[in-house]
Structure formats: C-alpha cells, structure tokens
Coordinates of C-alpha atoms in Angstrom, one line a residue:
M1036 CA 40.5 -2.1 9.4
P1037 CA 39.0 -3.3 6.1
T1038 CA 37.8 -0.5 3.7
R1039 CA 34.2 -1.7 3.7
N1040 CA 34.1 -1.1 7.5
I1041 CA 35.6 2.3 7.2
L1042 CA 32.9 3.3 4.7
R1043 CA 30.2 2.3 7.2
F1044 CA 31.6 4.6 9.8
E1045 CA 30.7 8.3 10.1
L1046 CA 32.6 10.9 12.2
R1047 CA 29.4 12.8 12.9
R1048 CA 28.0 9.8 14.7
L1049 CA 31.3 9.1 16.5
F1050 CA 31.4 12.6 17.9
G1051 CA 27.7 12.4 18.8
L1052 CA 28.4 9.6 21.3
P1053 CA 28.7 10.8 24.9
L1054 CA 31.9 8.8 25.4
L1055 CA 33.7 10.9 22.8
S1056 CA 32.1 14.3 23.2
A1057 CA 34.5 17.2 22.8
G1058 CA 35.8 18.7 26.0
E1059 CA 34.6 15.8 28.2
A1060 CA 36.7 13.2 29.9
P1061 CA 35.8 9.5 29.1
D1062 CA 33.0 8.3 31.4
A1063 CA 34.0 4.9 32.7
S1064 CA 30.3 4.3 33.7
A1065 CA 29.0 4.9 30.2
P1066 CA 26.5 2.2 29.3
L1067 CA 27.5 -0.9 27.4
E1068 CA 24.9 0.1 24.8
L1069 CA 27.2 2.9 23.5
E1070 CA 30.1 0.5 23.1
N1071 CA 27.9 -1.9 21.2
E1072 CA 26.7 0.8 18.9
L1073 CA 30.3 2.0 18.2
L1074 CA 31.4 -1.6 17.6
F1075 CA 28.6 -2.0 15.1
D1076 CA 29.4 1.2 13.3
L1077 CA 33.1 0.4 13.1
T1078 CA 33.1 -3.3 12.3
G1079 CA 29.5 -4.5 11.8
E1080 CA 29.9 -6.8 14.8
N1081 CA 26.8 -7.1 17.0
P1082 CA 27.4 -9.5 19.9
E1083 CA 24.4 -8.3 21.9
N1084 CA 22.0 -8.8 18.9
R1085 CA 20.8 -5.2 19.2
L1086 CA 19.1 -3.4 16.3
F1087 CA 21.9 -1.3 14.7
G1088 CA 24.0 -2.2 17.7
R1089 CA 21.9 0.2 19.8
Y1090 CA 18.4 -1.0 20.5
G1091 CA 17.7 -4.1 22.7
P1092 CA 14.2 -5.5 23.1
G1093 CA 13.3 -3.1 25.9
E1094 CA 14.4 0.0 24.1
L1095 CA 12.7 -1.0 20.9
R1096 CA 9.5 -1.9 22.7
E1097 CA 9.4 1.6 24.1
R1098 CA 9.6 3.0 20.6
L1099 CA 7.0 0.7 19.3
D1100 CA 4.7 1.9 22.1
A1101 CA 5.5 5.6 21.4
S1102 CA 4.8 5.2 17.7
G1103 CA 1.3 3.9 18.4
L1104 CA 2.0 0.4 16.9
L1105 CA 1.4 -1.5 20.1
A1106 CA -1.9 0.3 20.7
G1107 CA -3.0 -0.3 17.1
L1108 CA -2.2 -4.1 17.4
S1109 CA -4.1 -4.2 20.7
E1110 CA -7.1 -2.6 19.1
R1111 CA -7.0 -5.3 16.5
G1112 CA -7.0 -8.1 19.0
Y1113 CA -3.2 -8.6 19.3
P1114 CA -2.1 -7.2 22.7
D1115 CA 1.4 -7.8 24.0
P1116 CA 2.9 -9.2 20.8
L1117 CA 6.1 -11.3 20.9
L1118 CA 9.1 -9.3 19.8
R1119 CA 12.1 -10.9 18.2
L1120 CA 15.3 -9.3 16.9
S1121 CA 17.7 -10.9 14.4
C1122 CA 20.6 -8.4 13.9
A1123 CA 23.8 -10.4 13.4
D1124 CA 24.0 -9.3 9.7
P1125 CA 24.5 -5.5 9.4
T1126 CA 22.8 -5.6 6.0
D1127 CA 19.7 -7.4 7.4
Q1128 CA 18.6 -5.9 10.7
R1129 CA 15.3 -7.7 11.3
I1130 CA 12.4 -6.8 13.6
C1131 CA 9.6 -9.3 14.0
L1132 CA 6.4 -9.2 16.0
Y1133 CA 4.3 -12.3 16.4
A1134 CA 0.8 -13.0 17.7
G1135 CA 1.7 -15.4 20.5
E1136 CA 3.7 -18.0 18.7
E1137 CA 7.0 -17.4 16.8
T1138 CA 5.8 -18.9 13.5
R1139 CA 5.3 -17.5 10.1
D1140 CA 1.5 -17.9 10.2
R1141 CA 1.3 -15.8 13.4
L1142 CA 3.5 -13.0 12.0
L1143 CA 2.2 -9.5 12.6
L1144 CA 5.2 -7.4 11.4
E1145 CA 8.5 -8.1 9.8
A1146 CA 10.9 -5.2 9.0
R1147 CA 14.3 -5.9 7.4
L1148 CA 16.3 -2.8 7.6
Q1149 CA 19.8 -1.5 6.8
L1150 CA 21.9 1.6 7.5
A1151 CA 23.7 2.3 4.3
P1152 CA 25.2 5.2 2.2
F1153 CA 23.1 6.0 -0.8
H1154 CA 24.5 7.5 -4.0
P1155 CA 22.1 8.6 -6.9
R1156 CA 22.6 6.4 -9.9
R1157 CA 22.5 9.5 -12.1
P1158 CA 22.5 13.3 -11.6
I1159 CA 19.2 14.4 -9.9
G1160 CA 18.6 18.1 -9.3
P1161 CA 21.6 19.4 -7.4
F1162 CA 22.9 15.9 -6.7
T1163 CA 25.5 14.0 -8.7
K1164 CA 26.6 10.3 -8.6
E1165 CA 29.2 11.3 -6.1
S1166 CA 26.6 12.8 -3.6
S1167 CA 26.2 10.6 -0.6
F1168 CA 23.5 10.3 2.0
R1169 CA 23.2 8.1 5.1
M1170 CA 19.9 6.3 4.8
L1171 CA 17.8 3.9 6.7
V1172 CA 16.9 1.4 3.9
I1173 CA 13.7 -0.7 4.0
N1174 CA 14.7 -3.9 2.3
W1175 CA 11.4 -5.6 3.3
L1176 CA 8.3 -4.6 5.3
V1177 CA 5.2 -6.6 5.8
L1178 CA 2.2 -6.0 8.2
S1179 CA -0.3 -8.8 8.3
S1180 CA -3.3 -10.0 10.2
P1181 CA -2.8 -13.7 11.1
D1182 CA -6.5 -14.2 11.6
G1183 CA -7.8 -12.0 8.9
T1184 CA -9.5 -13.1 5.7
F1185 CA -9.7 -11.5 2.3
T1186 CA -13.2 -10.3 1.3
V1187 CA -14.9 -8.7 -1.6
D1188 CA -14.4 -5.3 0.0
R1189 CA -10.8 -6.1 1.0
P1190 CA -9.4 -8.4 -1.7
R1191 CA -5.9 -9.8 -1.9
L1192 CA -3.3 -7.3 -3.2
P1193 CA -0.4 -8.6 -5.4
G1194 CA 2.2 -10.2 -3.2
Q1195 CA -0.1 -10.5 -0.1
E1196 CA -0.3 -13.7 1.8
K1197 CA -2.5 -12.3 4.6
P1198 CA -4.7 -9.2 4.8
G1199 CA -2.9 -6.1 6.0
L1200 CA -3.4 -4.5 9.4
G1201 CA -3.9 -0.8 8.4
L1202 CA -0.9 0.2 10.6
L1203 CA 1.5 1.7 8.0
D1204 CA 1.2 5.2 9.5
P1205 CA 2.5 4.2 13.0
T1206 CA 5.1 2.0 11.3
I1207 CA 6.4 5.0 9.4
A1208 CA 6.3 7.0 12.7
L1209 CA 8.6 4.3 14.2
L1210 CA 11.0 4.5 11.3
K1211 CA 11.1 8.3 11.5
S1212 CA 11.8 8.1 15.2
L1213 CA 14.7 5.6 14.8
S1214 CA 16.1 7.6 11.9
R1215 CA 16.3 10.8 13.9
E1216 CA 18.0 9.1 16.7
L1217 CA 20.4 7.4 14.3
S1218 CA 21.2 10.7 12.5
V1219 CA 20.3 9.6 9.0
D1220 CA 19.3 11.9 6.2
G1221 CA 16.2 9.9 5.4
V1222 CA 14.4 6.6 4.9
L1223 CA 14.6 4.9 1.5
D1224 CA 12.5 2.3 -0.2
V1225 CA 12.2 0.9 -3.7
P1226 CA 8.5 -0.2 -4.0
D1227 CA 8.0 -3.2 -6.2
H1228 CA 4.2 -2.7 -6.7
F1229 CA 2.0 0.2 -7.6
H1230 CA -0.1 -0.2 -4.4
T1231 CA 3.0 -0.2 -2.2
A1232 CA 4.1 3.1 -3.8
L1233 CA 0.7 4.5 -3.3
F1234 CA 0.6 3.6 0.4
Y1235 CA 4.1 5.0 1.0
S1236 CA 3.2 8.2 -0.9
R1237 CA 1.5 9.5 2.3
A1238 CA 5.0 10.3 3.6
F1239 CA 7.5 9.4 0.9
R1240 CA 8.4 11.1 -2.4
Y1241 CA 10.3 9.7 -5.4
L1242 CA 13.8 11.3 -5.3
A1243 CA 13.6 12.1 -9.0
P1244 CA 10.9 14.6 -9.6
E1245 CA 10.2 13.1 -13.0
A1246 CA 9.6 9.7 -11.4
E1247 CA 7.3 11.4 -8.8
G1248 CA 5.3 13.1 -11.6
R1249 CA 5.0 9.9 -13.6
F1250 CA 3.8 8.0 -10.5
L1251 CA 1.2 10.7 -9.8
A1252 CA 0.0 10.5 -13.4
I1253 CA -0.5 6.7 -13.0
A1254 CA -2.4 7.3 -9.8
R1255 CA -4.5 10.0 -11.5
D1256 CA -5.3 8.0 -14.7
L1257 CA -6.1 4.8 -12.9
S1258 CA -8.1 6.4 -10.0
G1259 CA -11.3 4.8 -11.3
V1260 CA -9.9 1.3 -11.3
P1261 CA -10.1 -0.8 -8.1
L1262 CA -6.6 -0.8 -6.5
T1263 CA -6.2 -4.5 -6.5
L1264 CA -7.0 -4.6 -10.3
A1265 CA -4.8 -1.6 -11.1
S1266 CA -1.8 -3.0 -9.2
D1267 CA -2.2 -6.5 -10.7
A1268 CA -2.5 -5.1 -14.3
I1269 CA 0.6 -3.1 -13.8
R1270 CA 2.4 -6.1 -12.5
E1271 CA 1.3 -8.0 -15.6
G1272 CA 2.9 -5.5 -17.9
C1273 CA -0.4 -4.0 -19.1
L1274 CA 0.2 -0.4 -18.3
V1275 CA 0.5 1.6 -21.6
D1276 CA 1.0 5.1 -22.8
R1277 CA -2.4 6.3 -23.7
S1278 CA -1.2 8.2 -26.8
T1279 CA 1.0 5.5 -28.4
G1280 CA -0.2 2.3 -26.8
A1281 CA 3.4 1.4 -25.9
P1282 CA 3.8 -0.8 -22.8
I1283 CA 5.2 1.0 -19.8
P1284 CA 7.0 -1.3 -17.3
W1285 CA 6.7 -0.6 -13.6
P1286 CA 9.7 1.7 -12.9
A1287 CA 12.0 0.6 -10.1
A1288 CA 13.0 3.9 -8.5
E1289 CA 13.8 5.2 -5.0
Q1290 CA 11.1 6.7 -2.8
V1291 CA 12.5 8.6 0.1
L1292 CA 11.2 10.2 3.4
A1293 CA 13.7 13.1 3.7
L1294 CA 14.4 14.2 7.2
R1295 CA 17.1 16.9 7.0
G1296 CA 19.7 18.7 5.1
P1297 CA 20.0 19.1 1.3
L1298 CA 17.9 16.0 0.7
R1299 CA 14.9 17.5 2.5
G1300 CA 15.6 20.9 1.0
F1301 CA 15.5 19.6 -2.6
L1302 CA 12.2 17.7 -2.1
R1303 CA 10.6 20.9 -0.9
S1304 CA 12.1 23.1 -3.5
P1305 CA 10.3 25.0 -6.3
A1306 CA 12.7 23.3 -8.8
Y1307 CA 11.5 19.9 -7.6
R1308 CA 7.8 20.9 -7.8
E1309 CA 8.2 22.4 -11.3
A1310 CA 9.9 19.3 -12.7
R1311 CA 7.3 17.0 -11.0
N1312 CA 4.4 19.0 -12.4
R1313 CA 5.8 19.0 -15.9
A1314 CA 6.1 15.2 -15.8
L1315 CA 2.6 14.9 -14.4
A1316 CA 1.2 17.0 -17.2
D1317 CA 3.2 15.3 -19.9
H1318 CA 2.1 11.7 -19.1
R1319 CA -1.2 9.9 -19.8
F1320 CA -1.6 6.3 -19.0
A1321 CA -4.2 3.5 -19.5
V1322 CA -4.5 -0.3 -19.0
N1323 CA -4.6 -2.6 -22.0
W1324 CA -7.5 -4.7 -20.7
D1325 CA -7.4 -7.1 -23.7
L1326 CA -3.8 -8.0 -22.8
Y1327 CA -4.6 -8.2 -19.2
R1328 CA -7.4 -10.8 -19.9
K1329 CA -5.0 -12.7 -22.0
N1330 CA -2.4 -12.8 -19.3
L1331 CA -4.9 -13.9 -16.7
A1332 CA -5.9 -16.8 -18.9
L1333 CA -2.3 -17.8 -19.4
R1334 CA -1.7 -17.4 -15.6
G1335 CA -4.6 -19.7 -14.8
R1336 CA -3.2 -22.6 -17.0
P1337 CA -1.6 -25.5 -15.2

C-alpha cells in the first residue's frame, strides 16, 4: 500500500467499525456502507460517490434536516433543494445544494471538504510541529441566495457574487455533527477575509492565542466601520498599526472548532486565555483611509 494511503488511515477509526469490533465475529450482513468507508480510509477510492465514503444522498439529507439547514432554506423560499455529491477526489469532497436547477446561478450551498491530518507549522502552546490532529478541513464554503439582491442595508461583501442566506449557524451544526460521527478532533478553516473570520468566530477560535488576540483587536478597533468597508479596506492592504502607521497584512492563520481531546482542552485553558488577552491588549489598529481612497481610484481604472 502506498505511504500516502497509510497516512490517511487511523486505527481508532478501524476499530470503531462494527465489522472489526473487538470480541465480535465478522457480520456477513454488515451494510455495504461500512465497506465503502473502510475502502475510502485505506485507499481513497470511493466507487459509490459517498461523502467520505460514508454518506450517500439519503444519509446526508437526514443530517441536513437535523441541522436545521433544510428548514432554513424552506423559510427563505427554497423548499426541497436539489442535492448533488461529487466525492471521487478524497481531497475535494463536495456537497452542493441547488434551487431547482443544477446550475451555478441557482446554487444555494457549496461545501468543499477534506479529512486530513493537521500539524502546527510552529510550536503553539503544548503542541509542536510533530503534533498531529485529524481534522475536517473546510477548503471552500459558500451560502448564497440565487434570487437575492444587494441593497444599501446589505451591500456586497468582498468575494460575494450573491447575497448570503444567513444560515451559517445551521451549516456549522452540520459540520459538527459530521465531525463527531467521523471521530475528528475538530473543524479547520483558514479565512481569507476579515468578515469571514468574524462570521466563523461565533464558534471557531484561532489556534494560536496571539492570532486570536490580534483578530479580536482588529474587530474591536474597527467596530465603528461598516463591515463591508472594513473588510474591503483590509483586503486592499490598508490596515495599519495605530502607533507606527506600518501596514498590517491580513494574516493567514488557522481557525478551529475544537471538539475533543488536547485541542479542545488547550483552547479552553487559562494559558490560552492569558496569551490571547495579552495580544488583545498589545495591539491597536486603524485604517489608512487616504491609501484606501487611492486604491479605490486605481481599482476603478480600465
């Protein structure tokens, strides 16, 4: 078996499968779904096009319903959305919901997920670069209203093509449910915009407490700026240190929703809170509005 496939496989998941439970004889009537999940874990193969080799459309729709996503879509005028899975690539397990037609302009939800080991890039708290966590990684997530329009009250956020649906909370509930069933340590995302990090911060924390404190300081110091404007100014490189005026690029760092074990323990620890609070107190940010206006003028040129 190739090394890359061995690394994807975890004994704790193997012994969690009913087929191989200790002290029990193999069950010849065990469902095919278990065989598919084991095949996915061992080799990455997914002949049944199941999410993570485990969830077919029926099983996934049950979880969409339990999370409140289907009820939320129905309340917004999108009952019984069309569900499509694209799961041949183990690094790109894709869930899509459509409003009637399977076209990009009728897209309601697209989640591109991956089960992967995560190693910190540098020592963080009790963890070293050799520490390993099994994570559900969000490579891409979009929730959009096909029939919505941007307004003065709800302007376009950076990166948006359609207005959002306001259904991030049930989406996170879905990911938490899947993560617990898949025995992962947490859910991981690297937000590419300030507003994305702010939305995720309802349930996620930056793994590095210094990064969490810096993010909270940005949110504190820009709280009086409309979110669309604040996020766009940061994207344009106009966030600065208030004391020195030095530009502060948007930091690419991992936000995690920790579900168990040492990862959850660290994010709830006094040591994490103390380091976060020190960073929060040490940082002061502002927007260089002159630079932002200049960048807008340059952006508007043909």
